[in-house]
Amino acid sequence: MSDKKLWSGRFSEPTDQFVEAFTASVTFDQRLAPYDIQGSIAHARMLARQKILTQTECDDIVTGLETIATQIEQGEFVWSVAHEDVHMNIEAALTEAIGETGKKLHTGRSRNDQVATDIRLWLRDEMQAICAALRQVQGALLDIAEREAGTILPGFTHLQTAQPVTFGHHMLAWFEMLQRDASRLTDCAARMNQMPLGAAALAGTTYPIDRQLTASLLHFTAPCRNSLDAVSDRDFAIEFSAAASLIMVHLSRMSEELILWSSAQFSFITLSDSFCTGSSIMPQKKNPDVPELIRGKSGRIVGHLIALLTLMKAQPLAYNKDNQEDKEPLFDTVDTLRGTLKIFAAMLPTLVCNRTAMRRAAQQGLATATDLADYLVRKGIAFRDAHDIVGRVVAQCVQEDCDLADLSLETLQGYSTVIKSDVYDYLTLEGSVAARCHIGGTAPDQVRQAIADARPSLAARTPDT
Ligand code: ARG
């Protein structure tokens, strides 16, 4: 392939070698090649339909591009930094392969609308894969929730024992976070699905192009409505990065709990050996490396979001070379996120609950104190007074290092005469969770109902949502 720059007409001196390497993006943007070719084929077909190219010229271009696509796929294509980026590498190879006609492909087009199109096509596919991976994780969560619908553990606020909850309910909380994440991606994908091609460098083109046709060939909803905006904004990438950051933040929170729960002090769960590693010095160690790494990787993704926001913030219209910097953060976001979701979905089914330890922990910390207050309210005492009475009962339990249910009926009646022997039904863990039986409550029956509602909603999500 000749190394002559495709834009060198007005230049009399060659590019400095360091500048060439500094400005090139082909080392990373070659990943967009299949989408670049897809976009070029659609563009060529539109040009032929509009009689801007002859049908023979179009056929030659399409055949040439298809051959190049195969070469790239098979790793036979030679990428050259002298040709700067994926777009010019492919165009130069096309001209080398089919001759003069190759030079006509770029009619009515610029790399500015080309690259904006390529990234959208690529990200559209990646978002579908991410949504499918999210669904896998969510399915695994529903399976655990089903198995552990009646398993009781302490629920925390401020990481202090608050009220008993069911483990199934806890898994459904995670499920809901990811449900919103999936809908954020769907929203973002819909907004992104507009086609920049036809915007050319920035102002549009003088050829009689048919943007509706190109858009429909590439399955875009419509052409972008403003050429300056089309080549310039990367808000779709930022929006995706924000959605990706939230997914990673959610996975990081889940990981944090998995890490805590698998410590000797909690002992609520064990993760399979295949997702943990040992210590080179302490023989007893089984470290939850996978969740720890996920918690760590969330920082990278949030960092990429900040990078993209900062990249955009001072750019005047329209295209600026700054935008070339959008790719590495985006690529790394997608790769990290997909890898994380894949390993999370594989790890979850290995989670084993230590129901005894969870129960023991729920019995500590006076988790049913609110239930006693609610009991007093049902017997006619105002909530604020009930709160005060139970506070004094709690103080006695703390002093005697016992649970509320360990106190005798006489002792309890010393605090309030409305207390009868049925109080013990409410002081048990089972009584406490079963009583919270409304939409969104922790009662095992509600958890089972929520799972039954969630399953079809998950199945109904089309592959790309
Ligand atoms: N490699 C460039 C990018 O990633 C492609 C567009 C270059 N356009 C230009 N006028 N230099 O943004």
Coordinates of C-alpha atoms and ligand atoms in Angstrom, one line a residue:
M1 CA 0.0 0.0 0.0
S2 CA 1.4 3.4 -0.9
D3 CA 2.1 5.6 2.1
K4 CA 1.2 8.9 0.4
K5 CA -1.3 10.8 2.6
L6 CA -4.8 10.9 1.1
W7 CA -5.0 14.6 2.1
S8 CA -1.4 15.7 1.1
G9 CA -2.4 17.8 -1.9
R10 CA -1.7 21.2 -0.3
F11 CA 1.3 20.1 1.7
S12 CA 4.9 20.6 0.5
E13 CA 6.7 19.0 3.5
P14 CA 6.2 15.5 4.8
T15 CA 4.7 15.0 8.3
D16 CA 7.1 14.8 11.1
Q17 CA 7.4 11.2 12.1
F18 CA 6.6 11.8 15.7
V19 CA 3.6 13.9 14.7
E20 CA 2.4 11.1 12.5
A21 CA 2.6 8.6 15.4
F22 CA 1.1 11.2 17.8
T23 CA -2.0 12.0 15.6
A24 CA -2.6 8.4 14.4
S25 CA -5.5 6.4 15.8
V26 CA -5.3 3.3 13.7
T27 CA -3.6 1.3 16.5
F28 CA -6.9 1.4 18.4
D29 CA -9.7 2.5 16.0
Q30 CA -9.0 -0.5 13.7
R31 CA -11.5 -2.2 15.9
L32 CA -14.2 -0.1 14.1
A33 CA -13.4 -1.6 10.8
P34 CA -16.4 -3.8 10.3
Y35 CA -18.7 -0.8 11.0
D36 CA -16.6 1.5 8.8
I37 CA -17.1 -0.9 5.9
Q38 CA -20.8 -1.4 6.6
G39 CA -21.2 2.4 6.5
S40 CA -19.1 2.7 3.3
I41 CA -21.2 0.1 1.6
A42 CA -24.4 1.8 2.5
H43 CA -23.0 5.1 1.4
A44 CA -21.8 3.7 -2.0
R45 CA -25.2 2.1 -2.6
M46 CA -27.0 5.4 -1.9
L47 CA -24.6 7.2 -4.3
A48 CA -25.4 4.7 -7.0
R49 CA -29.1 5.0 -6.4
Q50 CA -28.8 8.7 -6.8
K51 CA -26.7 8.4 -9.9
I52 CA -23.7 10.0 -8.3
L53 CA -21.8 6.7 -9.0
T54 CA -22.6 4.3 -11.8
Q55 CA -23.9 0.9 -10.7
T56 CA -20.6 -0.7 -12.0
E57 CA -18.6 1.6 -9.8
C58 CA -20.7 0.8 -6.8
D59 CA -20.4 -2.9 -7.4
D60 CA -16.7 -2.7 -7.7
I61 CA -16.5 -0.7 -4.5
V62 CA -18.8 -3.1 -2.6
T63 CA -16.8 -6.1 -3.8
G64 CA -13.5 -4.5 -2.9
L65 CA -14.8 -3.5 0.6
E66 CA -16.1 -7.0 1.2
T67 CA -12.7 -8.5 0.3
I68 CA -11.0 -6.1 2.7
A69 CA -13.5 -7.0 5.4
T70 CA -12.5 -10.7 5.0
Q71 CA -8.8 -9.8 5.0
I72 CA -9.2 -7.9 8.2
E73 CA -11.3 -10.7 9.8
Q74 CA -8.6 -13.2 9.0
G75 CA -5.8 -11.0 10.3
E76 CA -4.2 -10.6 6.9
F77 CA -4.7 -6.8 6.5
V78 CA -1.6 -4.7 7.1
W79 CA -2.5 -1.5 9.1
S80 CA -0.3 1.5 8.5
V81 CA 0.3 4.4 10.9
A82 CA 1.1 6.5 7.8
H83 CA -2.6 6.2 6.9
E84 CA -3.5 7.6 10.3
D85 CA -6.8 5.9 11.1
V86 CA -9.1 3.1 10.2
H87 CA -11.0 5.1 7.6
M88 CA -8.0 6.1 5.5
N89 CA -6.3 2.7 5.8
I90 CA -9.4 1.0 4.4
E91 CA -9.9 3.7 1.7
A92 CA -6.2 3.4 0.6
A93 CA -6.4 -0.4 0.5
L94 CA -9.6 -0.1 -1.6
T95 CA -8.0 2.1 -4.2
E96 CA -5.0 -0.2 -4.3
A97 CA -7.3 -3.1 -4.9
I98 CA -9.8 -1.8 -7.4
G99 CA -7.9 1.2 -8.8
E100 CA -9.3 4.7 -9.7
T101 CA -12.9 3.9 -8.7
G102 CA -11.8 3.5 -5.1
K103 CA -11.1 7.2 -5.0
K104 CA -14.8 7.9 -5.7
L105 CA -16.1 6.3 -2.5
H106 CA -15.5 9.5 -0.4
T107 CA -17.8 11.6 -2.7
G108 CA -20.2 13.6 -0.5
R109 CA -18.7 12.3 2.7
S110 CA -16.0 13.3 5.3
R111 CA -14.2 11.3 7.9
N112 CA -16.1 13.5 10.3
D113 CA -19.5 12.1 9.6
Q114 CA -17.9 8.7 8.9
V115 CA -16.4 8.3 12.3
A116 CA -19.5 9.6 14.1
T117 CA -21.5 7.0 12.2
D118 CA -19.0 4.2 12.9
I119 CA -19.0 4.7 16.7
R120 CA -22.7 4.7 16.8
L121 CA -23.0 1.5 14.8
W122 CA -20.4 -0.2 17.0
L123 CA -21.9 1.0 20.2
R124 CA -25.4 -0.1 19.1
D125 CA -24.1 -3.7 18.9
E126 CA -22.2 -3.4 22.1
M127 CA -25.2 -2.1 24.0
Q128 CA -27.2 -5.1 22.8
A129 CA -24.6 -7.4 24.1
I130 CA -24.4 -5.6 27.4
C131 CA -28.2 -5.7 27.8
A132 CA -28.0 -9.5 27.2
A133 CA -25.3 -9.8 29.8
L134 CA -27.3 -7.8 32.3
R135 CA -30.2 -10.2 31.7
Q136 CA -28.0 -13.1 32.6
V137 CA -27.0 -11.5 35.9
Q138 CA -30.6 -10.7 36.7
G139 CA -31.7 -14.2 35.9
A140 CA -29.1 -15.5 38.3
L141 CA -30.4 -13.1 41.0
L142 CA -33.9 -14.3 40.6
D143 CA -32.8 -17.9 41.0
I144 CA -31.1 -17.1 44.3
A145 CA -34.1 -15.0 45.4
E146 CA -36.4 -18.0 44.7
R147 CA -34.2 -20.4 46.7
E148 CA -33.7 -18.0 49.6
A149 CA -37.2 -16.4 49.7
G150 CA -37.6 -17.4 53.3
T151 CA -34.0 -17.1 54.5
I152 CA -33.7 -14.5 57.2
L153 CA -30.7 -12.2 57.9
P154 CA -30.4 -8.9 59.6
G155 CA -31.2 -5.9 57.5
F156 CA -28.9 -3.0 58.2
T157 CA -29.0 0.8 58.1
H158 CA -25.7 2.6 59.0
L159 CA -24.4 -1.0 58.9
Q160 CA -26.1 -1.5 62.3
T161 CA -28.7 -4.1 62.8
A162 CA -32.1 -2.6 61.8
Q163 CA -34.8 -5.1 61.1
P164 CA -34.9 -8.7 59.9
V165 CA -35.2 -9.1 56.1
T166 CA -35.2 -12.1 53.8
F167 CA -32.2 -12.9 51.6
G168 CA -34.6 -13.2 48.6
H169 CA -35.7 -9.6 49.2
H170 CA -32.1 -8.5 49.3
M171 CA -31.4 -10.2 46.0
L172 CA -34.5 -8.5 44.5
A173 CA -33.1 -5.1 45.6
W174 CA -30.1 -5.9 43.4
F175 CA -32.4 -7.0 40.6
E176 CA -34.2 -3.7 40.7
M177 CA -31.0 -1.7 40.4
L178 CA -30.1 -3.6 37.2
Q179 CA -33.6 -3.3 35.9
R180 CA -33.2 0.5 35.9
D181 CA -29.7 0.1 34.4
A182 CA -31.2 -1.8 31.5
S183 CA -33.8 0.8 30.9
R184 CA -31.2 3.5 30.9
L185 CA -29.3 1.7 28.2
T186 CA -32.5 1.3 26.1
D187 CA -33.2 5.0 26.4
C188 CA -29.7 5.9 25.4
A189 CA -29.7 3.5 22.5
A190 CA -32.9 5.0 21.1
R191 CA -31.5 8.6 21.3
M192 CA -28.3 7.5 19.7
N193 CA -29.8 5.8 16.8
Q194 CA -29.7 8.7 14.4
M195 CA -27.4 8.8 11.4
P196 CA -24.6 11.4 11.0
L197 CA -23.8 10.4 7.3
G198 CA -24.6 13.2 4.9
A199 CA -23.4 15.9 7.3
A200 CA -20.0 15.5 5.6
A201 CA -17.3 17.7 7.1
L202 CA -19.8 20.0 8.9
A203 CA -22.2 21.8 6.6
G204 CA -23.7 19.0 4.5
T205 CA -22.8 18.3 0.8
T206 CA -23.6 19.7 -2.6
Y207 CA -24.4 16.3 -4.1
P208 CA -28.1 15.1 -4.4
I209 CA -27.8 12.5 -1.6
D210 CA -30.6 10.6 -0.1
R211 CA -30.0 10.5 3.6
Q212 CA -33.2 8.6 4.4
L213 CA -32.0 5.8 2.1
T214 CA -28.6 5.5 3.8
A215 CA -30.3 5.7 7.2
S216 CA -32.6 2.8 6.4
L217 CA -29.8 0.7 4.9
L218 CA -28.0 1.1 8.2
H219 CA -31.1 0.6 10.4
F220 CA -30.9 4.1 11.9
T221 CA -34.3 5.6 12.9
A222 CA -33.6 8.8 10.9
P223 CA -30.7 11.0 9.7
C224 CA -29.4 13.5 12.3
R225 CA -31.3 16.8 11.8
N226 CA -28.4 19.2 12.0
S227 CA -25.1 18.6 10.2
L228 CA -23.0 20.7 12.6
D229 CA -24.3 18.8 15.6
A230 CA -24.1 15.4 13.8
V231 CA -20.3 15.5 13.4
S232 CA -19.5 17.2 16.6
D233 CA -21.4 15.9 19.6
R234 CA -20.4 12.8 21.5
D235 CA -23.2 13.1 24.1
F236 CA -24.4 9.6 23.2
A237 CA -21.0 8.3 24.2
I238 CA -21.1 10.3 27.5
E239 CA -24.6 9.1 28.2
F240 CA -23.6 5.5 27.6
S241 CA -20.6 6.0 29.9
A242 CA -22.9 7.4 32.6
A243 CA -25.2 4.4 32.3
A244 CA -22.1 2.1 32.3
S245 CA -20.8 3.9 35.4
L246 CA -24.0 3.3 37.2
I247 CA -24.0 -0.4 36.3
M248 CA -20.4 -0.6 37.6
V249 CA -21.3 1.3 40.8
H250 CA -24.2 -1.1 41.4
L251 CA -22.0 -4.1 40.8
S252 CA -19.4 -2.5 43.1
R253 CA -22.0 -2.2 45.9
M254 CA -23.0 -5.8 45.4
S255 CA -19.4 -6.8 45.5
E256 CA -18.8 -4.9 48.7
E257 CA -21.6 -6.9 50.3
L258 CA -20.3 -10.2 48.9
I259 CA -16.9 -9.4 50.4
L260 CA -18.3 -8.5 53.8
W261 CA -20.6 -11.5 53.9
S262 CA -17.8 -13.9 53.1
S263 CA -15.6 -12.7 55.9
A264 CA -15.2 -14.9 59.0
Q265 CA -16.9 -12.3 61.1
F266 CA -20.1 -12.4 59.0
S267 CA -19.9 -15.9 57.5
F268 CA -23.2 -15.4 55.7
I269 CA -22.0 -16.8 52.4
T270 CA -19.3 -18.8 50.7
L271 CA -18.2 -18.3 47.1
S272 CA -16.9 -21.1 45.1
D273 CA -13.1 -21.7 45.3
S274 CA -12.9 -21.0 41.5
F275 CA -13.8 -17.3 42.1
C276 CA -11.4 -16.8 45.0
T277 CA -7.6 -16.9 45.5
G278 CA -5.2 -17.8 48.3
S279 CA -2.5 -15.9 50.0
S280 CA 1.2 -16.5 49.4
I281 CA 2.0 -16.3 53.1
M282 CA -1.2 -17.0 55.1
P283 CA -2.3 -20.6 54.4
Q284 CA -5.8 -20.1 55.8
K285 CA -6.8 -17.3 53.4
K286 CA -9.5 -17.5 50.8
N287 CA -9.8 -14.1 49.3
P288 CA -12.8 -12.8 47.4
D289 CA -10.6 -11.4 44.6
V290 CA -13.3 -11.3 41.9
P291 CA -15.7 -9.1 43.8
E292 CA -12.8 -7.0 45.0
L293 CA -11.5 -6.4 41.5
I294 CA -15.0 -5.5 40.3
R295 CA -15.2 -3.0 43.1
G296 CA -11.9 -1.6 41.9
K297 CA -12.7 -1.6 38.3
S298 CA -15.7 0.6 38.9
G299 CA -13.2 3.4 39.4
R300 CA -11.9 3.1 35.9
I301 CA -15.3 3.3 34.3
V302 CA -16.3 6.4 36.4
G303 CA -12.9 7.8 35.4
H304 CA -13.7 7.3 31.7
L305 CA -17.0 9.1 32.1
I306 CA -15.1 12.1 33.6
A307 CA -12.6 11.9 30.7
L308 CA -15.3 12.0 28.1
L309 CA -17.2 14.9 29.8
T310 CA -14.0 16.9 30.0
L311 CA -13.1 16.1 26.4
M312 CA -16.4 17.6 25.3
K313 CA -16.7 20.6 27.5
A314 CA -14.8 23.3 25.6
Q315 CA -15.1 22.2 22.0
P316 CA -16.5 24.8 19.7
L317 CA -18.7 23.5 16.8
A318 CA -18.1 21.5 14.8
Y319 CA -15.7 18.6 14.6
N320 CA -12.3 18.9 16.4
K321 CA -9.5 16.4 16.6
D322 CA -10.1 16.2 20.4
N323 CA -12.9 13.8 19.5
Q324 CA -10.4 11.1 18.5
E325 CA -9.8 10.8 22.3
D326 CA -13.3 9.4 22.7
K327 CA -12.4 5.9 21.6
E328 CA -10.0 4.5 24.1
P329 CA -12.2 5.3 27.1
L330 CA -15.2 4.0 25.3
F331 CA -13.5 0.8 24.2
D332 CA -12.2 0.2 27.7
T333 CA -15.6 0.9 29.2
V334 CA -17.3 -1.6 27.0
D335 CA -14.6 -4.3 27.5
T336 CA -14.5 -3.9 31.3
L337 CA -18.2 -3.8 31.6
R338 CA -18.8 -6.9 29.5
G339 CA -16.1 -8.8 31.3
T340 CA -17.4 -7.8 34.6
L341 CA -21.0 -8.8 33.8
K342 CA -19.9 -12.1 32.4
I343 CA -17.9 -13.1 35.5
F344 CA -20.6 -11.8 37.8
A345 CA -23.2 -13.9 36.1
A346 CA -20.9 -17.0 36.4
M347 CA -20.1 -16.3 40.0
L348 CA -23.6 -15.8 41.4
P349 CA -24.8 -19.4 41.0
T350 CA -21.8 -20.5 43.1
L351 CA -23.0 -18.5 46.1
V352 CA -24.0 -20.7 49.0
C353 CA -25.9 -19.1 51.9
N354 CA -25.0 -20.0 55.5
R355 CA -28.6 -19.8 56.7
T356 CA -27.6 -20.6 60.3
A357 CA -25.1 -17.8 60.5
M358 CA -27.6 -15.4 59.0
R359 CA -30.2 -16.4 61.4
R360 CA -27.9 -16.2 64.4
A361 CA -26.9 -12.7 63.3
A362 CA -30.5 -11.6 62.9
Q363 CA -31.1 -12.7 66.5
Q364 CA -28.5 -10.3 67.8
G365 CA -29.0 -6.6 67.8
L366 CA -32.6 -6.5 68.9
A367 CA -33.9 -6.5 65.3
T368 CA -37.5 -6.9 66.3
A369 CA -37.7 -3.7 68.4
T370 CA -39.8 -1.9 65.8
D371 CA -42.2 -4.9 65.8
L372 CA -42.7 -4.5 69.5
A373 CA -43.4 -0.7 69.0
D374 CA -45.9 -1.6 66.2
Y375 CA -47.5 -4.1 68.5
L376 CA -48.1 -1.4 71.2
V377 CA -49.5 0.9 68.6
R378 CA -52.0 -1.8 67.5
K379 CA -53.0 -2.0 71.2
G380 CA -53.9 1.7 71.2
I381 CA -50.6 3.4 72.3
A382 CA -49.4 6.4 70.2
F383 CA -46.3 5.6 68.2
R384 CA -44.1 8.1 69.9
D385 CA -45.0 6.7 73.3
A386 CA -44.5 3.2 72.0
H387 CA -41.1 4.1 70.7
D388 CA -40.2 5.4 74.2
I389 CA -41.4 2.3 76.0
V390 CA -39.5 0.0 73.7
G391 CA -36.4 2.1 74.1
R392 CA -36.5 1.4 77.8
V393 CA -37.1 -2.4 77.1
V394 CA -34.1 -2.3 74.8
A395 CA -31.9 -0.7 77.4
Q396 CA -32.7 -3.6 79.8
C397 CA -31.9 -6.1 77.1
V398 CA -28.6 -4.4 76.4
Q399 CA -27.8 -4.4 80.1
E400 CA -28.7 -8.1 80.5
D401 CA -27.2 -9.1 77.1
C402 CA -30.4 -10.8 76.0
D403 CA -32.9 -10.6 73.2
L404 CA -36.4 -9.0 73.5
A405 CA -38.0 -12.5 73.2
D406 CA -35.9 -13.7 76.2
L407 CA -37.8 -11.3 78.5
S408 CA -40.6 -12.8 80.5
L409 CA -44.2 -11.7 80.0
E410 CA -44.2 -10.2 83.6
T411 CA -41.1 -8.2 82.8
L412 CA -42.6 -6.9 79.5
Q413 CA -45.9 -6.1 81.3
G414 CA -43.9 -4.0 83.7
Y415 CA -43.3 -1.6 80.8
S416 CA -46.9 -1.7 79.5
T417 CA -50.0 -3.5 80.7
V418 CA -51.4 -3.7 77.2
I419 CA -48.8 -6.4 76.4
K420 CA -50.3 -9.9 76.3
S421 CA -48.8 -13.3 75.6
D422 CA -49.4 -13.0 71.9
V423 CA -46.5 -10.5 71.9
Y424 CA -44.1 -13.3 71.3
D425 CA -45.7 -14.0 67.8
Y426 CA -44.3 -10.6 66.8
L427 CA -41.0 -10.8 68.4
T428 CA -39.9 -13.8 66.4
L429 CA -37.9 -13.3 63.2
E430 CA -40.5 -15.1 61.1
G431 CA -43.3 -13.1 62.5
S432 CA -41.4 -9.9 61.8
V433 CA -40.7 -10.5 58.1
A434 CA -44.1 -12.2 57.5
A435 CA -45.8 -9.0 58.8
R436 CA -44.3 -6.8 56.1
C437 CA -46.6 -8.3 53.5
H438 CA -47.3 -5.6 51.0
I439 CA -46.0 -4.7 47.6
G440 CA -42.2 -4.2 47.9
G441 CA -42.2 -5.7 51.5
T442 CA -39.8 -8.3 52.7
A443 CA -42.3 -11.1 53.5
P444 CA -41.5 -14.4 51.8
D445 CA -44.9 -14.4 50.1
Q446 CA -44.2 -11.0 48.7
V447 CA -40.7 -12.0 47.5
R448 CA -42.2 -15.0 45.7
Q449 CA -44.8 -12.8 44.1
A450 CA -42.2 -10.2 43.0
I451 CA -40.1 -13.0 41.4
A452 CA -43.2 -14.3 39.6
D453 CA -43.7 -10.7 38.3
A454 CA -40.1 -10.2 37.4
R455 CA -39.5 -13.4 35.4
P456 CA -41.9 -12.5 32.5
S457 CA -40.6 -8.9 32.4
L458 CA -37.1 -10.3 32.0
A459 CA -38.2 -12.8 29.3
A460 CA -40.2 -10.1 27.5
R461 CA -37.2 -7.9 27.1
T462 CA -36.2 -8.3 23.5
P463 CA -32.6 -9.2 22.9
D464 CA -31.6 -5.6 22.6
T465 CA -33.4 -4.1 25.6
Ligands
ARG1 N1 -9.5 9.6 13.5 C1 -10.4 10.6 13.6 C2 -11.3 10.5 14.8 O1 -11.2 9.5 15.5 C3 -11.3 10.6 12.4 C4 -11.9 11.9 11.9 C5 -10.8 12.8 11.5 N2 -11.2 13.9 10.9 C6 -10.4 15.0 10.6 N3 -10.9 16.0 10.0 N4 -9.1 15.0 10.9 O2 -12.0 11.4 15.2

